[in-house]
mmCIF file of C-alpha atoms in Angstrom:
data_model
loop_
_atom_site.group_PDB
_atom_site.id
_atom_site.type_symbol
_atom_site.label_atom_id
_atom_site.label_comp_id
_atom_site.label_asym_id
_atom_site.label_seq_id
_atom_site.Cartn_x
_atom_site.Cartn_y
_atom_site.Cartn_z
ATOM 1 C CA UNK A 21 -0.044 0.202 0.017
ATOM 2 C CA UNK A 22 1.434 3.706 -0.751
ATOM 3 C CA UNK A 23 2.005 5.344 1.719
ATOM 4 C CA UNK A 24 0.281 8.413 2.211
ATOM 5 C CA UNK A 25 4.063 10.730 2.608
ATOM 6 C CA UNK A 26 6.752 9.740 0.320
ATOM 7 C CA UNK A 27 9.625 12.405 1.383
ATOM 8 C CA UNK A 28 13.288 10.458 -0.140
ATOM 9 C CA UNK A 29 16.977 12.203 -0.141
ATOM 10 C CA UNK A 30 15.147 15.440 2.262
ATOM 11 C CA UNK A 31 18.189 17.718 3.170
ATOM 12 C CA UNK A 32 18.465 21.767 4.048
ATOM 13 C CA UNK A 33 22.056 22.802 4.604
ATOM 14 C CA UNK A 34 23.791 22.880 8.192
ATOM 15 C CA UNK A 35 20.601 21.888 9.067
ATOM 16 C CA UNK A 36 18.892 18.948 7.184
ATOM 17 C CA UNK A 37 21.261 16.183 6.998
ATOM 18 C CA UNK A 38 19.304 13.441 3.881
ATOM 19 C CA UNK A 39 15.964 12.527 5.368
ATOM 20 C CA UNK A 40 14.042 9.512 3.986
ATOM 21 C CA UNK A 41 10.331 10.270 5.567
ATOM 22 C CA UNK A 42 7.174 7.866 5.213
ATOM 23 C CA UNK A 43 3.779 8.584 6.876
ATOM 24 C CA UNK A 44 0.623 7.478 6.818
ATOM 25 C CA UNK A 45 -2.383 8.735 7.752
ATOM 26 C CA UNK A 46 -2.800 9.438 12.166
ATOM 27 C CA UNK A 47 -1.082 11.650 14.465
ATOM 28 C CA UNK A 48 2.838 11.856 14.557
ATOM 29 C CA UNK A 49 5.234 13.588 16.924
ATOM 30 C CA UNK A 50 8.400 15.156 16.117
ATOM 31 C CA UNK A 51 10.433 15.589 19.484
ATOM 32 C CA UNK A 52 14.273 17.175 19.320
ATOM 33 C CA UNK A 53 16.186 19.905 21.105
ATOM 34 C CA UNK A 54 16.268 23.131 20.312
ATOM 35 C CA UNK A 55 17.897 23.516 17.295
ATOM 36 C CA UNK A 56 18.354 19.920 16.488
ATOM 37 C CA UNK A 57 16.069 20.302 13.206
ATOM 38 C CA UNK A 58 12.537 19.383 13.598
ATOM 39 C CA UNK A 59 11.715 23.111 11.904
ATOM 40 C CA UNK A 60 13.651 22.640 9.104
ATOM 41 C CA UNK A 61 12.013 19.256 8.756
ATOM 42 C CA UNK A 62 8.205 20.664 8.632
ATOM 43 C CA UNK A 63 9.568 23.285 6.643
ATOM 44 C CA UNK A 64 11.317 21.346 4.024
ATOM 45 C CA UNK A 65 7.843 18.959 3.978
ATOM 46 C CA UNK A 66 6.130 21.942 2.939
ATOM 47 C CA UNK A 67 8.757 22.877 0.503
ATOM 48 C CA UNK A 68 9.582 25.500 1.907
ATOM 49 C CA UNK A 69 12.374 25.322 2.346
ATOM 50 C CA UNK A 70 14.621 22.836 0.315
ATOM 51 C CA UNK A 71 17.668 22.196 -1.641
ATOM 52 C CA UNK A 72 16.734 18.873 -2.209
ATOM 53 C CA UNK A 73 15.105 15.630 -1.900
ATOM 54 C CA UNK A 74 10.892 14.518 -3.640
ATOM 55 C CA UNK A 75 8.086 15.134 -1.486
ATOM 56 C CA UNK A 76 4.723 13.376 -2.686
ATOM 57 C CA UNK A 77 1.819 13.391 -1.174
ATOM 58 C CA UNK A 78 -0.757 10.230 -1.924
ATOM 59 C CA UNK A 79 1.912 9.731 -5.249
ATOM 60 C CA UNK A 80 1.096 14.107 -6.542
ATOM 61 C CA UNK A 81 4.666 15.235 -6.729
ATOM 62 C CA UNK A 82 4.279 18.920 -4.134
ATOM 63 C CA UNK A 83 6.096 21.166 -6.465
ATOM 64 C CA UNK A 84 4.092 20.195 -9.784
ATOM 65 C CA UNK A 85 0.751 21.105 -7.763
ATOM 66 C CA UNK A 86 -0.798 24.416 -8.586
ATOM 67 C CA UNK A 87 -1.559 26.557 -5.712
ATOM 68 C CA UNK A 88 -5.806 25.494 -5.017
ATOM 69 C CA UNK A 89 -4.200 21.678 -5.121
ATOM 70 C CA UNK A 90 -1.729 22.398 -2.913
ATOM 71 C CA UNK A 91 -3.901 23.952 -0.490
ATOM 72 C CA UNK A 92 -5.605 20.496 -0.575
ATOM 73 C CA UNK A 93 -2.664 18.798 -0.080
ATOM 74 C CA UNK A 94 -0.359 19.619 2.625
ATOM 75 C CA UNK A 95 -1.402 22.511 5.504
ATOM 76 C CA UNK A 96 1.838 24.323 7.069
ATOM 77 C CA UNK A 97 1.407 25.918 10.196
ATOM 78 C CA UNK A 98 4.565 28.159 11.275
ATOM 79 C CA UNK A 99 5.572 28.682 14.759
ATOM 80 C CA UNK A 100 5.038 32.268 14.237
ATOM 81 C CA UNK A 101 1.604 33.062 15.923
ATOM 82 C CA UNK A 102 2.936 37.203 14.877
ATOM 83 C CA UNK A 103 -0.099 38.710 12.711
ATOM 84 C CA UNK A 104 0.207 42.200 12.168
ATOM 85 C CA UNK A 105 -2.379 42.312 9.447
ATOM 86 C CA UNK A 106 -5.609 44.589 11.185
ATOM 87 C CA UNK A 107 -8.034 42.049 9.248
ATOM 88 C CA UNK A 108 -10.858 39.121 11.579
ATOM 89 C CA UNK A 109 -10.306 36.619 12.264
ATOM 90 C CA UNK A 110 -12.737 35.273 9.566
ATOM 91 C CA UNK A 111 -11.148 36.088 6.937
ATOM 92 C CA UNK A 112 -7.662 34.752 7.935
ATOM 93 C CA UNK A 113 -8.933 31.692 8.002
ATOM 94 C CA UNK A 114 -10.853 32.182 4.630
ATOM 95 C CA UNK A 115 -6.966 32.447 3.661
ATOM 96 C CA UNK A 116 -7.279 28.880 3.977
ATOM 97 C CA UNK A 117 -9.268 28.068 1.316
ATOM 98 C CA UNK A 118 -9.183 27.782 -2.685
ATOM 99 C CA UNK A 119 -12.390 28.968 -3.528
ATOM 100 C CA UNK A 120 -14.601 30.967 -1.131
ATOM 101 C CA UNK A 121 -16.349 28.664 1.350
ATOM 102 C CA UNK A 122 -18.837 30.285 4.319
ATOM 103 C CA UNK A 123 -20.373 27.186 5.891
ATOM 104 C CA UNK A 124 -16.322 25.965 6.002
ATOM 105 C CA UNK A 125 -14.929 28.944 8.247
ATOM 106 C CA UNK A 126 -18.531 29.230 10.384
ATOM 107 C CA UNK A 127 -17.771 25.866 11.036
ATOM 108 C CA UNK A 128 -14.239 26.444 11.984
ATOM 109 C CA UNK A 129 -15.235 29.156 13.744
ATOM 110 C CA UNK A 130 -17.525 27.074 16.123
ATOM 111 C CA UNK A 131 -15.668 24.590 16.374
ATOM 112 C CA UNK A 132 -12.223 26.616 17.882
ATOM 113 C CA UNK A 133 -14.630 28.140 20.236
ATOM 114 C CA UNK A 134 -14.212 31.576 18.147
ATOM 115 C CA UNK A 135 -17.254 32.743 17.508
ATOM 116 C CA UNK A 136 -17.043 35.832 19.598
ATOM 117 C CA UNK A 137 -14.391 36.516 18.323
ATOM 118 C CA UNK A 138 -14.908 36.355 14.681
ATOM 119 C CA UNK A 139 -14.755 39.801 13.180
ATOM 120 C CA UNK A 140 -12.372 41.353 15.563
ATOM 121 C CA UNK A 141 -9.236 42.153 14.269
ATOM 122 C CA UNK A 142 -6.226 39.284 14.710
ATOM 123 C CA UNK A 143 -3.663 42.106 15.312
ATOM 124 C CA UNK A 144 -5.948 42.600 18.707
ATOM 125 C CA UNK A 145 -6.689 38.830 19.985
ATOM 126 C CA UNK A 146 -4.300 37.502 22.136
ATOM 127 C CA UNK A 147 -1.210 35.130 21.422
ATOM 128 C CA UNK A 148 -3.394 32.583 22.502
ATOM 129 C CA UNK A 149 -6.477 32.861 19.863
ATOM 130 C CA UNK A 150 -4.097 34.242 17.157
ATOM 131 C CA UNK A 151 -3.017 30.522 17.589
ATOM 132 C CA UNK A 152 -6.427 29.029 16.772
ATOM 133 C CA UNK A 153 -6.972 30.884 14.488
ATOM 134 C CA UNK A 154 -3.605 29.772 12.456
ATOM 135 C CA UNK A 155 -5.121 26.073 13.499
ATOM 136 C CA UNK A 156 -8.344 26.959 12.030
ATOM 137 C CA UNK A 157 -7.025 28.141 8.464
ATOM 138 C CA UNK A 158 -4.617 25.678 8.673
ATOM 139 C CA UNK A 159 -8.046 23.260 8.778
ATOM 140 C CA UNK A 160 -9.811 24.826 6.276
ATOM 141 C CA UNK A 161 -9.305 23.078 3.348
ATOM 142 C CA UNK A 162 -9.267 19.789 5.005
ATOM 143 C CA UNK A 163 -5.595 19.011 3.450
ATOM 144 C CA UNK A 164 -4.153 15.863 3.610
ATOM 145 C CA UNK A 165 -0.279 16.694 5.125
ATOM 146 C CA UNK A 166 -0.685 18.642 7.504
ATOM 147 C CA UNK A 167 2.880 19.582 9.006
ATOM 148 C CA UNK A 168 2.266 21.454 12.608
ATOM 149 C CA UNK A 169 5.493 23.626 13.986
ATOM 150 C CA UNK A 170 5.082 23.399 18.604
ATOM 151 C CA UNK A 171 0.451 24.169 17.641
ATOM 152 C CA UNK A 172 0.251 23.895 21.677
ATOM 153 C CA UNK A 173 1.956 26.941 21.750
ATOM 154 C CA UNK A 174 1.165 29.505 23.977
ATOM 155 C CA UNK A 175 -2.593 27.503 24.976
ATOM 156 C CA UNK A 176 -3.749 27.057 28.151
ATOM 157 C CA UNK A 177 -4.083 23.595 29.858
ATOM 158 C CA UNK A 178 -8.110 23.352 27.908
ATOM 159 C CA UNK A 179 -6.750 23.869 24.561
ATOM 160 C CA UNK A 180 -3.657 21.910 24.948
ATOM 161 C CA UNK A 181 -6.416 19.176 24.883
ATOM 162 C CA UNK A 182 -8.526 19.850 23.157
ATOM 163 C CA UNK A 183 -6.122 20.726 19.722
ATOM 164 C CA UNK A 184 -5.896 17.985 20.488
ATOM 165 C CA UNK A 185 -9.038 15.980 20.528
ATOM 166 C CA UNK A 186 -9.353 18.036 16.915
ATOM 167 C CA UNK A 187 -5.830 17.275 15.760
ATOM 168 C CA UNK A 188 -7.124 13.124 16.492
ATOM 169 C CA UNK A 189 -10.685 13.775 14.910
ATOM 170 C CA UNK A 190 -9.621 15.016 11.833
ATOM 171 C CA UNK A 191 -6.679 12.370 10.990
ATOM 172 C CA UNK A 192 -9.921 9.440 11.830
ATOM 173 C CA UNK A 193 -12.600 11.352 9.954
ATOM 174 C CA UNK A 194 -10.237 12.470 7.159
ATOM 175 C CA UNK A 195 -7.951 9.603 6.792
ATOM 176 C CA UNK A 196 -5.454 12.869 6.300
ATOM 177 C CA UNK A 197 -1.802 12.692 8.535
ATOM 178 C CA UNK A 198 -0.314 14.618 11.308
ATOM 179 C CA UNK A 199 3.487 15.568 12.145
ATOM 180 C CA UNK A 200 3.131 18.083 15.112
ATOM 181 C CA UNK A 201 6.552 19.255 16.519
ATOM 182 C CA UNK A 202 6.633 19.314 20.047
ATOM 183 C CA UNK A 203 8.726 20.566 23.254
ATOM 184 C CA UNK A 204 6.595 18.828 26.027
ATOM 185 C CA UNK A 205 7.022 15.323 26.801
ATOM 186 C CA UNK A 206 4.119 14.744 28.080
ATOM 187 C CA UNK A 207 1.741 15.712 25.213
ATOM 188 C CA UNK A 208 2.929 11.959 23.244
ATOM 189 C CA UNK A 209 0.804 9.878 24.302
ATOM 190 C CA UNK A 210 -1.802 11.848 21.902
ATOM 191 C CA UNK A 211 -0.075 10.458 19.015
ATOM 192 C CA UNK A 212 0.656 7.183 17.510
ATOM 193 C CA UNK A 213 4.027 7.629 16.465
ATOM 194 C CA UNK A 214 6.628 9.715 17.913
ATOM 195 C CA UNK A 215 9.957 11.062 14.969
ATOM 196 C CA UNK A 216 12.752 12.179 17.237
ATOM 197 C CA UNK A 217 15.343 14.659 15.628
ATOM 198 C CA UNK A 218 19.324 15.336 16.935
ATOM 199 C CA UNK A 219 21.582 17.053 14.970
ATOM 200 C CA UNK A 220 19.796 17.122 11.467
ATOM 201 C CA UNK A 221 18.450 14.142 11.168
ATOM 202 C CA UNK A 222 15.977 11.072 12.865
ATOM 203 C CA UNK A 223 18.011 9.493 15.765
ATOM 204 C CA UNK A 224 14.272 7.183 16.417
ATOM 205 C CA UNK A 225 11.797 6.174 15.140
ATOM 206 C CA UNK A 226 8.617 4.463 16.930
ATOM 207 C CA UNK A 227 5.636 4.522 18.827
ATOM 208 C CA UNK A 228 5.908 6.800 22.650
ATOM 209 C CA UNK A 229 6.785 4.618 25.067
ATOM 210 C CA UNK A 230 9.415 2.925 22.829
ATOM 211 C CA UNK A 231 11.302 6.265 21.908
ATOM 212 C CA UNK A 232 10.793 7.891 25.893
ATOM 213 C CA UNK A 233 12.392 4.717 26.717
ATOM 214 C CA UNK A 234 14.762 4.971 23.789
ATOM 215 C CA UNK A 235 18.708 5.784 24.718
ATOM 216 C CA UNK A 236 18.773 8.177 22.314
ATOM 217 C CA UNK A 237 16.377 9.907 23.905
ATOM 218 C CA UNK A 238 18.208 10.153 26.791
ATOM 219 C CA UNK A 239 20.934 11.131 24.854
ATOM 220 C CA UNK A 240 19.334 13.753 22.506
ATOM 221 C CA UNK A 241 17.996 15.490 25.945
ATOM 222 C CA UNK A 242 20.426 14.793 28.270
ATOM 223 C CA UNK A 243 17.933 13.513 30.736
ATOM 224 C CA UNK A 244 16.519 9.926 32.040
ATOM 225 C CA UNK A 245 13.254 8.320 33.546
ATOM 226 C CA UNK A 246 13.071 8.700 36.949
ATOM 227 C CA UNK A 247 10.116 7.583 38.167
ATOM 228 C CA UNK A 248 6.500 8.855 36.797
ATOM 229 C CA UNK A 249 8.903 12.166 36.071
ATOM 230 C CA UNK A 250 12.283 13.787 34.737
ATOM 231 C CA UNK A 251 16.017 13.876 36.409
ATOM 232 C CA UNK A 252 18.654 15.801 34.381
ATOM 233 C CA UNK A 253 21.320 13.178 33.511
ATOM 234 C CA UNK A 254 24.881 12.177 35.217
ATOM 235 C CA UNK A 255 25.925 11.779 32.004
ATOM 236 C CA UNK A 256 25.272 15.156 30.936
#
């Protein structure tokens, strides 16, 4: 069976070593220490920054897809939540659609509890509120692949859990693949698969339990398990 995502030979000089990756529908987390290459991997897959390599989604080469088709294939949520344009939250969400669809925008406003903020300028919203608006934009076209860089940052505990619930539902109902970078290791239990990135390459790939218990994780983060918590590794 052909994977939903096939990436071959992805590389960014000095930041991402040649990488092959396949993804099936479902939830995959990307973890790693600061500067390990998590964002570089996501940006290479989105072909925002890519020097070499091929990316196919559902067998379609991403570089050959016209913009409206690309929006159906892939959506990328960057780490920045800065929005300087004084346009409404409703209009920002609509930017994620290849063609006007007010019903889809209304659906997302309700799903992410943004109804009361729909006509507010996004540059007047809090960072957490902007995060929800940008997530709604990423979800708008129901893409086959969601690339999310730190989607849980700047969210309060309710919205961390609710966002994970929404992403899981999207993966199940639409059959899409979610690839999300995280810093909080306590959240990776919500994912089926975990990629550990260190030194610009994937050094571990498995279930949350496998990766959390791996020597690669202890080396990358310089921490080790202590009961249900963590401590700094004696070898750090």
